[in-house]
Coordinates of C-alpha atoms and ligand atoms in Angstrom, one line a residue:
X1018 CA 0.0 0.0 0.0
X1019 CA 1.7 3.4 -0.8
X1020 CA 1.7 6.1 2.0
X1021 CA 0.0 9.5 1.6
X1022 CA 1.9 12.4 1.0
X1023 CA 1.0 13.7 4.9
X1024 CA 2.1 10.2 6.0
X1025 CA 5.4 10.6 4.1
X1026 CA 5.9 14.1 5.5
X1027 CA 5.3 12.8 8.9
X1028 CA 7.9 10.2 8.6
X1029 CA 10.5 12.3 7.0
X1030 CA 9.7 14.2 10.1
X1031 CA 10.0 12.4 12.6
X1032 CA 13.3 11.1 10.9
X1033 CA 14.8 14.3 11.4
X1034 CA 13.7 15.1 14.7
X1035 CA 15.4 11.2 15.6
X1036 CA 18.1 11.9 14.3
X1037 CA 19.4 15.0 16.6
X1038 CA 20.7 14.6 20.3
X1039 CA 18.5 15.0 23.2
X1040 CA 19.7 18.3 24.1
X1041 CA 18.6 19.6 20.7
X1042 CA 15.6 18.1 21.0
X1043 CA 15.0 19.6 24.4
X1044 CA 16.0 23.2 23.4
X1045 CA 13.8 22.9 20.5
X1046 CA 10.4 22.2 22.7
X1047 CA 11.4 24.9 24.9
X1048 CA 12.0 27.4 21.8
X1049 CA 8.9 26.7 19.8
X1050 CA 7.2 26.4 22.8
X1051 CA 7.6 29.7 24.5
X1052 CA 7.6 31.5 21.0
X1053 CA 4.2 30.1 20.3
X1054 CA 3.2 30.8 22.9
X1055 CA 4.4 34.6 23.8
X1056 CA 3.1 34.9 19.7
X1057 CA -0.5 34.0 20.2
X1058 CA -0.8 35.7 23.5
X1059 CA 0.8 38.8 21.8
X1060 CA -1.4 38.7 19.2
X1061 CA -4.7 38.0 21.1
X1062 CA -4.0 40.4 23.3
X1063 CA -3.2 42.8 20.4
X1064 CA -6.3 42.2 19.1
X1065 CA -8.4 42.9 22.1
X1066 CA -6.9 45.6 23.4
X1067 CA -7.2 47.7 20.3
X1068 CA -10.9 46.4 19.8
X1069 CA -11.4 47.3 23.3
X1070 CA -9.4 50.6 23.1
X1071 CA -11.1 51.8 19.8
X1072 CA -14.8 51.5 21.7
X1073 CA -13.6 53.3 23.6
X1074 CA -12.1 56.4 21.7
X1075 CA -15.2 56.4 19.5
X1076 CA -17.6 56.7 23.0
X1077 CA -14.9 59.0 23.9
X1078 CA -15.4 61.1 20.8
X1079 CA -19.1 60.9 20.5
X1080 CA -19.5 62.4 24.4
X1081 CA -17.1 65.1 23.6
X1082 CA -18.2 66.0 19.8
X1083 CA -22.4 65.6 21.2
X1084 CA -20.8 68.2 24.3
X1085 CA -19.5 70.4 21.9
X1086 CA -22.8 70.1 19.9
X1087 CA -24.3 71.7 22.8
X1088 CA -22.2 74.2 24.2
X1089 CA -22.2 75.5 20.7
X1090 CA -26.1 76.4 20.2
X1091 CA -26.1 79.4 21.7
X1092 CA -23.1 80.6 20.0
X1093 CA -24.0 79.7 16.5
X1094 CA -27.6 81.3 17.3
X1095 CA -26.0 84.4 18.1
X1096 CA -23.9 84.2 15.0
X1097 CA -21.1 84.6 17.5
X1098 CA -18.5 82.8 15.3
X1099 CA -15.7 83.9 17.4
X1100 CA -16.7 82.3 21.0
X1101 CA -17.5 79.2 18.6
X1102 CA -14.3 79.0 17.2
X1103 CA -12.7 79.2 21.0
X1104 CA -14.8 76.8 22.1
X1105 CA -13.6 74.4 19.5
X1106 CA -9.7 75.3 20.4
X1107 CA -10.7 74.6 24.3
X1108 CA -11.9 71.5 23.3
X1109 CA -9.4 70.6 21.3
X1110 CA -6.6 71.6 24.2
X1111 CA -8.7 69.2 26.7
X1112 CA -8.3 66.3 24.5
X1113 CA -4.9 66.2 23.0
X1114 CA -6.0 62.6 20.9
X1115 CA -8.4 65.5 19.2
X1116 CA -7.0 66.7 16.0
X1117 CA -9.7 68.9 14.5
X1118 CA -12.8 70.2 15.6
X1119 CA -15.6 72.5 13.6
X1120 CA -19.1 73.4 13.2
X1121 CA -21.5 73.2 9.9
X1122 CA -24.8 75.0 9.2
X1123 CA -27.3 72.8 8.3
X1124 CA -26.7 73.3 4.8
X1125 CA -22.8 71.9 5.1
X1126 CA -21.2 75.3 5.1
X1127 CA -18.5 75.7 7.9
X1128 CA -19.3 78.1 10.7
X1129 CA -15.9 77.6 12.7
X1130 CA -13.0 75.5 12.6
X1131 CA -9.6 74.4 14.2
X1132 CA -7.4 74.3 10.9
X1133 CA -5.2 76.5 11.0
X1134 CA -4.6 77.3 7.4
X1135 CA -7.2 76.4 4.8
X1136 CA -9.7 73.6 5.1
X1137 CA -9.0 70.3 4.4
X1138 CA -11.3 69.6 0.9
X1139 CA -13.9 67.5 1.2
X1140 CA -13.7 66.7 4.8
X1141 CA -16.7 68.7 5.6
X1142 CA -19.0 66.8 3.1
X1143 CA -17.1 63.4 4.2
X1144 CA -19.1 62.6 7.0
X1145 CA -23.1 63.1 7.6
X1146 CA -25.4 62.7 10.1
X1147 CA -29.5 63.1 9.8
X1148 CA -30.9 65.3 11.8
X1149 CA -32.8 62.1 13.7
X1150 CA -29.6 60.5 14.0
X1151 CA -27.9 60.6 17.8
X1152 CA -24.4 60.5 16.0
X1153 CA -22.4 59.1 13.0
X1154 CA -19.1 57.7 13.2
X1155 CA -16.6 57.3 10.2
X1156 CA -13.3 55.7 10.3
X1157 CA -10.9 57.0 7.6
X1158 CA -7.3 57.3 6.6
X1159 CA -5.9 60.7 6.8
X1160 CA -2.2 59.5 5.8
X1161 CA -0.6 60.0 9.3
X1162 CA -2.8 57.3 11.2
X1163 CA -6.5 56.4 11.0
X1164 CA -8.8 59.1 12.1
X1165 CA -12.4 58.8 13.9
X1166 CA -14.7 61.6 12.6
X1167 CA -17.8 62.1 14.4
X1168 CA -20.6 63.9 13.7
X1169 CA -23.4 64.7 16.0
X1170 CA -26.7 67.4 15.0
X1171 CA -27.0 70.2 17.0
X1172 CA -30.4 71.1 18.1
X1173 CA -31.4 68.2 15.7
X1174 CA -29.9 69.6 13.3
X1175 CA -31.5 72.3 13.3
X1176 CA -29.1 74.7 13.8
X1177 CA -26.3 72.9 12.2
X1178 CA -23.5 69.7 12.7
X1179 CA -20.5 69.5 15.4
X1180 CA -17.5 67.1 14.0
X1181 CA -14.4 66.6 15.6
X1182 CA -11.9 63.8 14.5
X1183 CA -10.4 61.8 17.1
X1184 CA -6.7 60.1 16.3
X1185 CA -5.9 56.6 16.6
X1186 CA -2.0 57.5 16.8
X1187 CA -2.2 57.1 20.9
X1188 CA -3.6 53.9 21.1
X1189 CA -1.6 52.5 18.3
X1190 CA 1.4 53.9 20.4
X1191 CA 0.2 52.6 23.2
X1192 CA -0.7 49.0 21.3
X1193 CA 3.4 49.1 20.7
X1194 CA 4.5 50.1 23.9
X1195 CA 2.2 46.8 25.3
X1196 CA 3.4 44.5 22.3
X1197 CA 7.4 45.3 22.5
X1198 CA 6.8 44.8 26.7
X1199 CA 5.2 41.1 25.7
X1200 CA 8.6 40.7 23.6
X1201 CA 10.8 41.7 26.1
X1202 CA 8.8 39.5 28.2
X1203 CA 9.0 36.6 25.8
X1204 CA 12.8 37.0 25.9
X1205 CA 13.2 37.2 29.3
X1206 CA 11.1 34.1 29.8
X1207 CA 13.2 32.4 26.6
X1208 CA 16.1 32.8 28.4
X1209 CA 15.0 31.7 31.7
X1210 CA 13.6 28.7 29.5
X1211 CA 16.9 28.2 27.8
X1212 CA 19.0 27.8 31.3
X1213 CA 16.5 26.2 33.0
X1214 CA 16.5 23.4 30.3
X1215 CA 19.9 23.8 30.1
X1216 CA 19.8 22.3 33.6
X1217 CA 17.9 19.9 32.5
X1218 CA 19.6 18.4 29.8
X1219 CA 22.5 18.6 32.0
X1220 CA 20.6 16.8 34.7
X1221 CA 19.4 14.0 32.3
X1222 CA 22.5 13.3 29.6
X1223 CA 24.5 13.6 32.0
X1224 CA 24.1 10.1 33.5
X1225 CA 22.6 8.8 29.9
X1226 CA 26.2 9.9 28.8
X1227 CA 28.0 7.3 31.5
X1228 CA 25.2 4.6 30.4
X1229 CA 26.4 4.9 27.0
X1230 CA 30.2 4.5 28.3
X1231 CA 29.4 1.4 30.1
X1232 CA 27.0 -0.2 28.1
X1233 CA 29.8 0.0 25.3
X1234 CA 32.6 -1.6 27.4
X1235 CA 29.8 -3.7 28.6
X1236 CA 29.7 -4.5 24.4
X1237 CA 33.3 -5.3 24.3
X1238 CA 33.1 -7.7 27.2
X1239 CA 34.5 -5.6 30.0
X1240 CA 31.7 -6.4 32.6
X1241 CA 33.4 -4.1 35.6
X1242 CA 32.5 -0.7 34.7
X1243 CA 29.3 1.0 37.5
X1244 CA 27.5 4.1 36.6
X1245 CA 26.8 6.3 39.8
X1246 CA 23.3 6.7 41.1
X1247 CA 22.7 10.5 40.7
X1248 CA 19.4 10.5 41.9
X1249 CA 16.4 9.1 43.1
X1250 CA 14.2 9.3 39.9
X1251 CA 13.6 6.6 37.1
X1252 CA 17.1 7.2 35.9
X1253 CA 18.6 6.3 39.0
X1254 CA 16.8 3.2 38.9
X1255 CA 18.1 2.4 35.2
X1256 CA 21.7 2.6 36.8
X1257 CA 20.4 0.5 39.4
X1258 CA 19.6 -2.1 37.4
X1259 CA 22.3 -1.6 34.5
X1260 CA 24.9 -2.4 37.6
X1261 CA 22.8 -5.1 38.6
X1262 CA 22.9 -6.8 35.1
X1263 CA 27.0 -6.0 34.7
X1264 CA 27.1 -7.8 37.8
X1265 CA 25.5 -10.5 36.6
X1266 CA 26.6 -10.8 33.5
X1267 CA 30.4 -10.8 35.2
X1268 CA 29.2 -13.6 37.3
X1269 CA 28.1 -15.5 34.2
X1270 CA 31.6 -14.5 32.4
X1271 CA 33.1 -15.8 35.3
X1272 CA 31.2 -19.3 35.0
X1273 CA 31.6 -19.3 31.3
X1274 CA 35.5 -19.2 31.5
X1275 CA 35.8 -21.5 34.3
X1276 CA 33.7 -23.5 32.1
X1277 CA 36.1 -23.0 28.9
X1278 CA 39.3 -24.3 31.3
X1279 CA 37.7 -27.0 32.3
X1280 CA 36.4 -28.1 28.9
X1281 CA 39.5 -27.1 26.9
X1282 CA 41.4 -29.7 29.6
X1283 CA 38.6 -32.1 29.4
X1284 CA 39.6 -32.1 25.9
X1285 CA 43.6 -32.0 26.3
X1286 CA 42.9 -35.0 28.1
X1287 CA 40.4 -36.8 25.9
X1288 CA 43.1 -36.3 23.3
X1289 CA 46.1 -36.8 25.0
X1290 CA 44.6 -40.6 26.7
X1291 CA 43.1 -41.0 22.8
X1292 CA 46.4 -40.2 21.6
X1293 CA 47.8 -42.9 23.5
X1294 CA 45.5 -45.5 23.5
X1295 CA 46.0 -45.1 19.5
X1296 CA 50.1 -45.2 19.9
X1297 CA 49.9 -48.3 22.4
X1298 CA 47.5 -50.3 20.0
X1299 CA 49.8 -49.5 17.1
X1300 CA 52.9 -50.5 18.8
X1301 CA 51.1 -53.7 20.5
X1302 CA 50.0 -54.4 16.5
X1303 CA 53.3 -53.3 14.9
X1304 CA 55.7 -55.3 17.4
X1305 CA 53.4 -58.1 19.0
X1306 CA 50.8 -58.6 16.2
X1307 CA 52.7 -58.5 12.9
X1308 CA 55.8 -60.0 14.6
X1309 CA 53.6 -62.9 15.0
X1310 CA 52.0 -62.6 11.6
X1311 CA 55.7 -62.5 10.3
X1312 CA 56.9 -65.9 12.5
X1313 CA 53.8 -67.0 10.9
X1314 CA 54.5 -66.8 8.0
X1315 CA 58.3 -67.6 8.2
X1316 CA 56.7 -71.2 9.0
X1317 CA 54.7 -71.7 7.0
X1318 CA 57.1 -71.0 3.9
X1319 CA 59.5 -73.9 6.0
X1320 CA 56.0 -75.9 5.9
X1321 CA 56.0 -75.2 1.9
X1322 CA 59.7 -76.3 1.5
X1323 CA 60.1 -79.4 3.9
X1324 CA 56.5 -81.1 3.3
X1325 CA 56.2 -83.7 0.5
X1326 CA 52.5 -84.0 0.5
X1327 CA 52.0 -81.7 -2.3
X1328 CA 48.2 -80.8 -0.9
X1329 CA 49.6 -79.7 2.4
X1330 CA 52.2 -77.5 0.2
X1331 CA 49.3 -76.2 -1.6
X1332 CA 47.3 -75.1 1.4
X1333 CA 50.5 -73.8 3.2
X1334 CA 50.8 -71.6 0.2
X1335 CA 47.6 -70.3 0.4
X1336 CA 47.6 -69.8 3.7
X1337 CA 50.3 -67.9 3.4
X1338 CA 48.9 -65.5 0.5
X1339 CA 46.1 -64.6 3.5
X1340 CA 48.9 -64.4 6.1
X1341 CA 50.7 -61.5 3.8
X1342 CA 47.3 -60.1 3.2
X1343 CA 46.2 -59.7 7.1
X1344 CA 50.1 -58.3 7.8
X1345 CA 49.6 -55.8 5.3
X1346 CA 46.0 -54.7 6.8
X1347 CA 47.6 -54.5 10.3
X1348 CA 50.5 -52.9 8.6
X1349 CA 47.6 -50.5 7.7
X1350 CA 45.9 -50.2 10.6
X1351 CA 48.6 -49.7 12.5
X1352 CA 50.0 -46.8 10.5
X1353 CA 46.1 -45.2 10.7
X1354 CA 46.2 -45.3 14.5
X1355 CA 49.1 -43.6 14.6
X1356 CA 52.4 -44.1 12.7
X1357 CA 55.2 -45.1 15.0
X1358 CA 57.6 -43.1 12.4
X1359 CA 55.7 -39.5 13.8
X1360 CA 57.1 -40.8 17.4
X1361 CA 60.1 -41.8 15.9
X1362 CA 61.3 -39.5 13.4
X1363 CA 58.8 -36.9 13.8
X1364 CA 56.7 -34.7 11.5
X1365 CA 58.4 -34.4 8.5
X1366 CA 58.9 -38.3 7.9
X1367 CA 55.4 -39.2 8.9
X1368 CA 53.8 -36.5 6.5
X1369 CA 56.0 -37.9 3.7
X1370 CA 54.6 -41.6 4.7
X1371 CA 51.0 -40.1 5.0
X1372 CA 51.1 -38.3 1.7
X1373 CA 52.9 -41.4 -0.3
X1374 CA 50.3 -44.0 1.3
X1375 CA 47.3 -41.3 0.4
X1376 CA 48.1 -40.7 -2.9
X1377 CA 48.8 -44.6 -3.4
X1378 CA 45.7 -45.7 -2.2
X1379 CA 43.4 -42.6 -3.7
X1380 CA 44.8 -42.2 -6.8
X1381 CA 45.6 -38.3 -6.6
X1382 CA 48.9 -36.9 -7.1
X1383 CA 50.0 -34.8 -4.5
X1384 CA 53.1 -32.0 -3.9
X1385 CA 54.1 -31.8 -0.4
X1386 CA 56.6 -29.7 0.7
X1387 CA 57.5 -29.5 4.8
X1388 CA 59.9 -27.5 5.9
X1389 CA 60.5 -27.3 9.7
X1390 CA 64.2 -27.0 10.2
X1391 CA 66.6 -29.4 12.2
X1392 CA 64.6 -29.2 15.8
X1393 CA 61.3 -31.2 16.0
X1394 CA 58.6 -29.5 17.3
X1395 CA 56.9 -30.0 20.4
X1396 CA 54.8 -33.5 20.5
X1397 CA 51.5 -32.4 21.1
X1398 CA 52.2 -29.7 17.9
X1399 CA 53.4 -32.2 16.2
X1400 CA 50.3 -34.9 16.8
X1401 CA 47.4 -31.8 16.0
X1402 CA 49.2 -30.9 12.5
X1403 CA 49.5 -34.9 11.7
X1404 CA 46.3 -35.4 12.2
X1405 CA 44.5 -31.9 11.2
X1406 CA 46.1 -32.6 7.8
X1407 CA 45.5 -36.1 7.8
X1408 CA 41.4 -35.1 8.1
X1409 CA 41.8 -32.9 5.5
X1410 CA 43.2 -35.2 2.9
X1411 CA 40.6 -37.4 4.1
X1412 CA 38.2 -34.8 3.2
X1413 CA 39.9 -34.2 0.0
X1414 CA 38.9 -37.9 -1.0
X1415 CA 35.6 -38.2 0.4
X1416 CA 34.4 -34.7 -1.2
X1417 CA 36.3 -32.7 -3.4
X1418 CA 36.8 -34.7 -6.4
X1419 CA 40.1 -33.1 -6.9
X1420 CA 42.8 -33.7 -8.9
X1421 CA 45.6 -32.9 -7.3
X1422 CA 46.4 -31.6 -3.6
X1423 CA 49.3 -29.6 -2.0
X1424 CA 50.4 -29.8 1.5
X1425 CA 53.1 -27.3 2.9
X1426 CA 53.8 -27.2 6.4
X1427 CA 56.7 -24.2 7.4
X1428 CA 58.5 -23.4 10.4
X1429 CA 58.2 -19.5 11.0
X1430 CA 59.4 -17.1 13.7
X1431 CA 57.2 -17.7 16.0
X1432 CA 54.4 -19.9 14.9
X1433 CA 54.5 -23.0 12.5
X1434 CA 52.1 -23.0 9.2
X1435 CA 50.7 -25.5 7.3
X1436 CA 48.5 -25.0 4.0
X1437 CA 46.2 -28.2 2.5
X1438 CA 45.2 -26.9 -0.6
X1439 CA 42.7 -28.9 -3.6
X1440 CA 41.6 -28.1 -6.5
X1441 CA 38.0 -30.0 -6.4
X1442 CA 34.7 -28.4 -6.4
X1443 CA 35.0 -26.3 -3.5
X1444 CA 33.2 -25.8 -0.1
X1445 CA 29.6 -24.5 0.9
X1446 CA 29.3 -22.9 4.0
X1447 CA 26.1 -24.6 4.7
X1448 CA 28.1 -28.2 4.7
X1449 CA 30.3 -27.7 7.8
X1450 CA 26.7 -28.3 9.8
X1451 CA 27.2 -29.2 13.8
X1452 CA 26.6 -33.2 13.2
X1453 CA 29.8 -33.2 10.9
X1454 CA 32.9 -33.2 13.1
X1455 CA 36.1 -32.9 10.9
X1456 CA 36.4 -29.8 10.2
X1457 CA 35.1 -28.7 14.0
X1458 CA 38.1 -31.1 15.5
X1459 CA 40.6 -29.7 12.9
X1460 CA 40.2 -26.3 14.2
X1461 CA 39.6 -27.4 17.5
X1462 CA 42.7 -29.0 17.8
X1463 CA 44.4 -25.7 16.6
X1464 CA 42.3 -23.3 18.8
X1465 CA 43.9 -25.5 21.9
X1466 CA 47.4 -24.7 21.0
X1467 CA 46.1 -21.3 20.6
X1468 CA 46.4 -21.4 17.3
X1469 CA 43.5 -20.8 14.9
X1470 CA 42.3 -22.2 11.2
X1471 CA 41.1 -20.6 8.6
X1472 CA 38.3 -22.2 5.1
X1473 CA 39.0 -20.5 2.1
X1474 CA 37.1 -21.8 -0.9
X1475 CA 34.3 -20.7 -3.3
X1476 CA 32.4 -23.2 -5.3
X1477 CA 34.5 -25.1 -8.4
X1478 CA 37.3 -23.5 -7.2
X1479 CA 38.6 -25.8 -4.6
X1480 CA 39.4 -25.2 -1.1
X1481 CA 42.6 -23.6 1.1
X1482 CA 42.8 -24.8 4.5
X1483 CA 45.7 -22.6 6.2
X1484 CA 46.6 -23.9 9.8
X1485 CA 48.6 -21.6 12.6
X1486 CA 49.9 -22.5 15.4
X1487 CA 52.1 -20.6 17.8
X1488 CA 56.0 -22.0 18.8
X1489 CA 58.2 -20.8 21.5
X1490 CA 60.7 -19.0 19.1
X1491 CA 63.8 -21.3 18.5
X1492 CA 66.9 -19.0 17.4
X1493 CA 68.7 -20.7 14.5
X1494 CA 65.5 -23.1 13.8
X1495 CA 63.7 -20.9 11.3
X1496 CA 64.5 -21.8 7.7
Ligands
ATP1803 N1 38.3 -30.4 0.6 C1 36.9 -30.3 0.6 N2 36.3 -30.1 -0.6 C2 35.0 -30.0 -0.7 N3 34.1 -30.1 0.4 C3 34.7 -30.4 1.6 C4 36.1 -30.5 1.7 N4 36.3 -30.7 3.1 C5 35.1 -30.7 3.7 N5 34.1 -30.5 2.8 C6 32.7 -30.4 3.1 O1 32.6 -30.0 4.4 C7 31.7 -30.9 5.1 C8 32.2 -31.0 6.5 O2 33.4 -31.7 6.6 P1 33.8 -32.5 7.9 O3 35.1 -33.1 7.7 O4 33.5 -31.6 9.0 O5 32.7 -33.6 7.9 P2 32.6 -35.0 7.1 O6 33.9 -35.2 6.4 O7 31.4 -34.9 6.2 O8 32.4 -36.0 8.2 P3 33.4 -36.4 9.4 O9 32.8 -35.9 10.6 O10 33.4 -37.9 9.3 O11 34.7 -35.8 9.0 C9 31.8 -32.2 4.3 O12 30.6 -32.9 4.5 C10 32.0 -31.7 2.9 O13 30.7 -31.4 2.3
MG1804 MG1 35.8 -35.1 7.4

């Protein structure tokens, strides 16, 4: 389903406002907040005052202009134009938001006025009130400010028309003087905002900041950082229970690695008495067990040559034939258990003998090349790299369908290397599964000399097993 345009805009939103820090994001409320705020009260205040104000300049204007209207009968009655004009000044001098005042006959001709010089034209026929009417009002422009005119009949109208106009420049100063006070305000209140928040973040981020730290180390397995308790909020409970669980989790690291000692000399053991049990088998059947085969054998070839009975010599032959077989399986089997040449000569000899057996009995040539100097290397090195690449040429024939292997196995500074390389049709992830366990042991064995082993292969393009195990460094022994 495709998202609105609104829902896009409200993601893209709320991607930004994720995306900056906490103190930004608390600033921000606080800005927008208080300016919203400070803007609408400004405003609505604005607005009512100078609804409120303007009522009350116009009632203003109509009580003094309908005043005026009748302090001036008897002067216009007695065509007494001059007391009329001063009565306009005075009224004008009372009221400084006043800024004109005169007096029409009823037919629209002016009687008196305050203008000084000449009258404005077309004021006069601007603004008219009927004779039945209490007062008119008009609001105009004059081009310095807006401007109330008021006009009110005197003696209903009978005897003529006050007007005065009334300007709104006061309470549009006065409308500033309130709305630059709210700003002030506003900034005042901004600032206190902006500190106080300040605080805040300070407050919160501050042990958010040494979460972060810990849970990091925490992330990289060091399990002995604490964060303080700063207070006694919700946060101070989070770093109650984050020390709680790097406790725990210590405990459990602690448990885990006694765990990994014990297993990893579980397994030394395992594979020291297996070790063993192989080598004493494989003497018992190399010196007891084909000895005996040989003696065997020896006789019955004396049987062969001293009997006459030519159907005894026939059966001693035979059984002879079988004898040779079962010493060359034992031969076998021996060497399989373990090869009394890798106790005997060491590495070098018993890879040759593993290799030249292996490609005999598989069929696939193979260039090995071992270089490991004049010192042999320690047994239990020695026994993992015998048999890590002796399951991996196993491998090789089981599933690679390669056509021709390498082995190298080098002596280096500090560590001993050995690389089993095919080209067959290459490895799949997905096959080293947890049932299958020749791989797992190869590395095993490594990982408990400290060393490690690494798979490289892609498919049809064979597979590189590289093997390295740490030595104590030998001076003179590196080739
Ligand atoms: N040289 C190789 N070329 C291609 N595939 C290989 C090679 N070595 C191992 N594999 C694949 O990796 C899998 C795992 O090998 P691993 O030696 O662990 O088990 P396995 O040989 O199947 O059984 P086992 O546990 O008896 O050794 C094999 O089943 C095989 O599919
Ligand atoms: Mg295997």
């Amino acid at each position: 389903m495709t998202k609105s345009y609104g829902e896009n805009l409200l993601a893209r939103i709320w991607i930004v406002i994720g995306a900056v820090s906490v103190r930004v994001k608390i600033m921000g409320i606080v800005i927008i907040g208080t300016l919203m705020l400070s803007v609408t009260l400004a405003l609505q205040m604005r607005a009512s005052v100078t609804r409120l104000m303007n009522q009350q300049l116009e009632s203003r204007g109509i009580s003094i202009t309908r005043d005026l209207a009748a302090r001036a009968t008897d002067e216009i009655l007695v065509n007494d134009f001059y007391d009329l004009r001063q009565l306009l000044v005075e009224t004008q001098a009372n009221n400084p938001d006043v800024i004109y005042a005169f007096v029409l006959d009823p037919n629209g001709n002016i009687l008196a006025h305050t203008f000084g010089e000449g009258f404005p034209v077309g004021l006069a026929s601007a603004n008219w009130v009927e004779p039945t009417q209490h007062h008119h009002t008009l609001l105009f422009d004059s081009g310095q400010g807006l401007v109330w005119d008021i006009a009110v009949p005197i003696f209903n109208g009978r005897v003529g028309t006050a007007r005065i106009g009334l300007s709104e420049a006061a309470i549009a100063k006065n409308i500033f003087i309130l709305t630059s006070q709210v700003l002030l305000t506003t900034i005042f209140v901004l600032v206190i905002g902006l500190i106080a928040a300040a605080f805040l973040v300070y407050l919160v981020s501050r042990p958010i900041t040494e979460l972060v730290a810990a849970t990091r180390a925490v992330a990289q397995g060091d399990f002995t950082p604490r964060v303080r308790r700063w207070a006694d909020d919700e946060i101070g409970e989070l770093a109650d229970a984050f020390n709680a669980m790097t406790s725990e989790l210590a405990r459990s690291d602690e448990i885990r690695r006694e765990r990994e000692v014990l297993r990893r000399q579980l397994l030394e053991g395992v594979i020291a008495a297996q070790e063993d049990e192989r080598r004493r088998i494989s003497r018992e059947l190399h010196d007891s067990t084909a000895q005996n085969l040989t003696s065997l054998m020896v006789g019955l070839k004396n049987m062969d040559t001293i009997c006459d009975n030519a159907q005894v010599r026939v059966q001693a032959q035979d059984l002879r034939a079988i004898t040779g077989q079962v010493l060359e399986d034992v031969h076998n089997i021996a060497f399989q258990l373990r090869p009394t040449v890798l106790d005997d000569l060491g590495l070098p000899a018993a890879i040759e003998r593993l290799v030249h057996e292996w490609q005999k009995r598989c069929q696939i040539s193979v260039d090995s090349v071992v270089h490991l100097g004049g010192k042999r290397l320690p047994e239990n090195v020695e026994t993992a790299l015998y048999r890590i690449i002796q399951e991996a040429l196993t491998n090789v024939s089981r599933h690679a369908h390669a056509r021709s292997v390498s082995v190298l196995v080098e002596r280096r500074t500090n560590e001993v290397v050995a690389v089993v390389e095919d080209n067959g049709k290459g490895l799949d992830p997905a096959d080293l599964a947890v049932d299958r366990l020749g791989v797992a042991g190869m590395r095993e064995r490594a990982e408990l000399l400290s060393g490690k082993m690494t798979i490289e292969s892609a498919p049809g393009s064979g597979t590189s097993l590289f093997i390295q195990i740490p030595i104590p460094y030998t001076e003179g022994e590196n080739a």
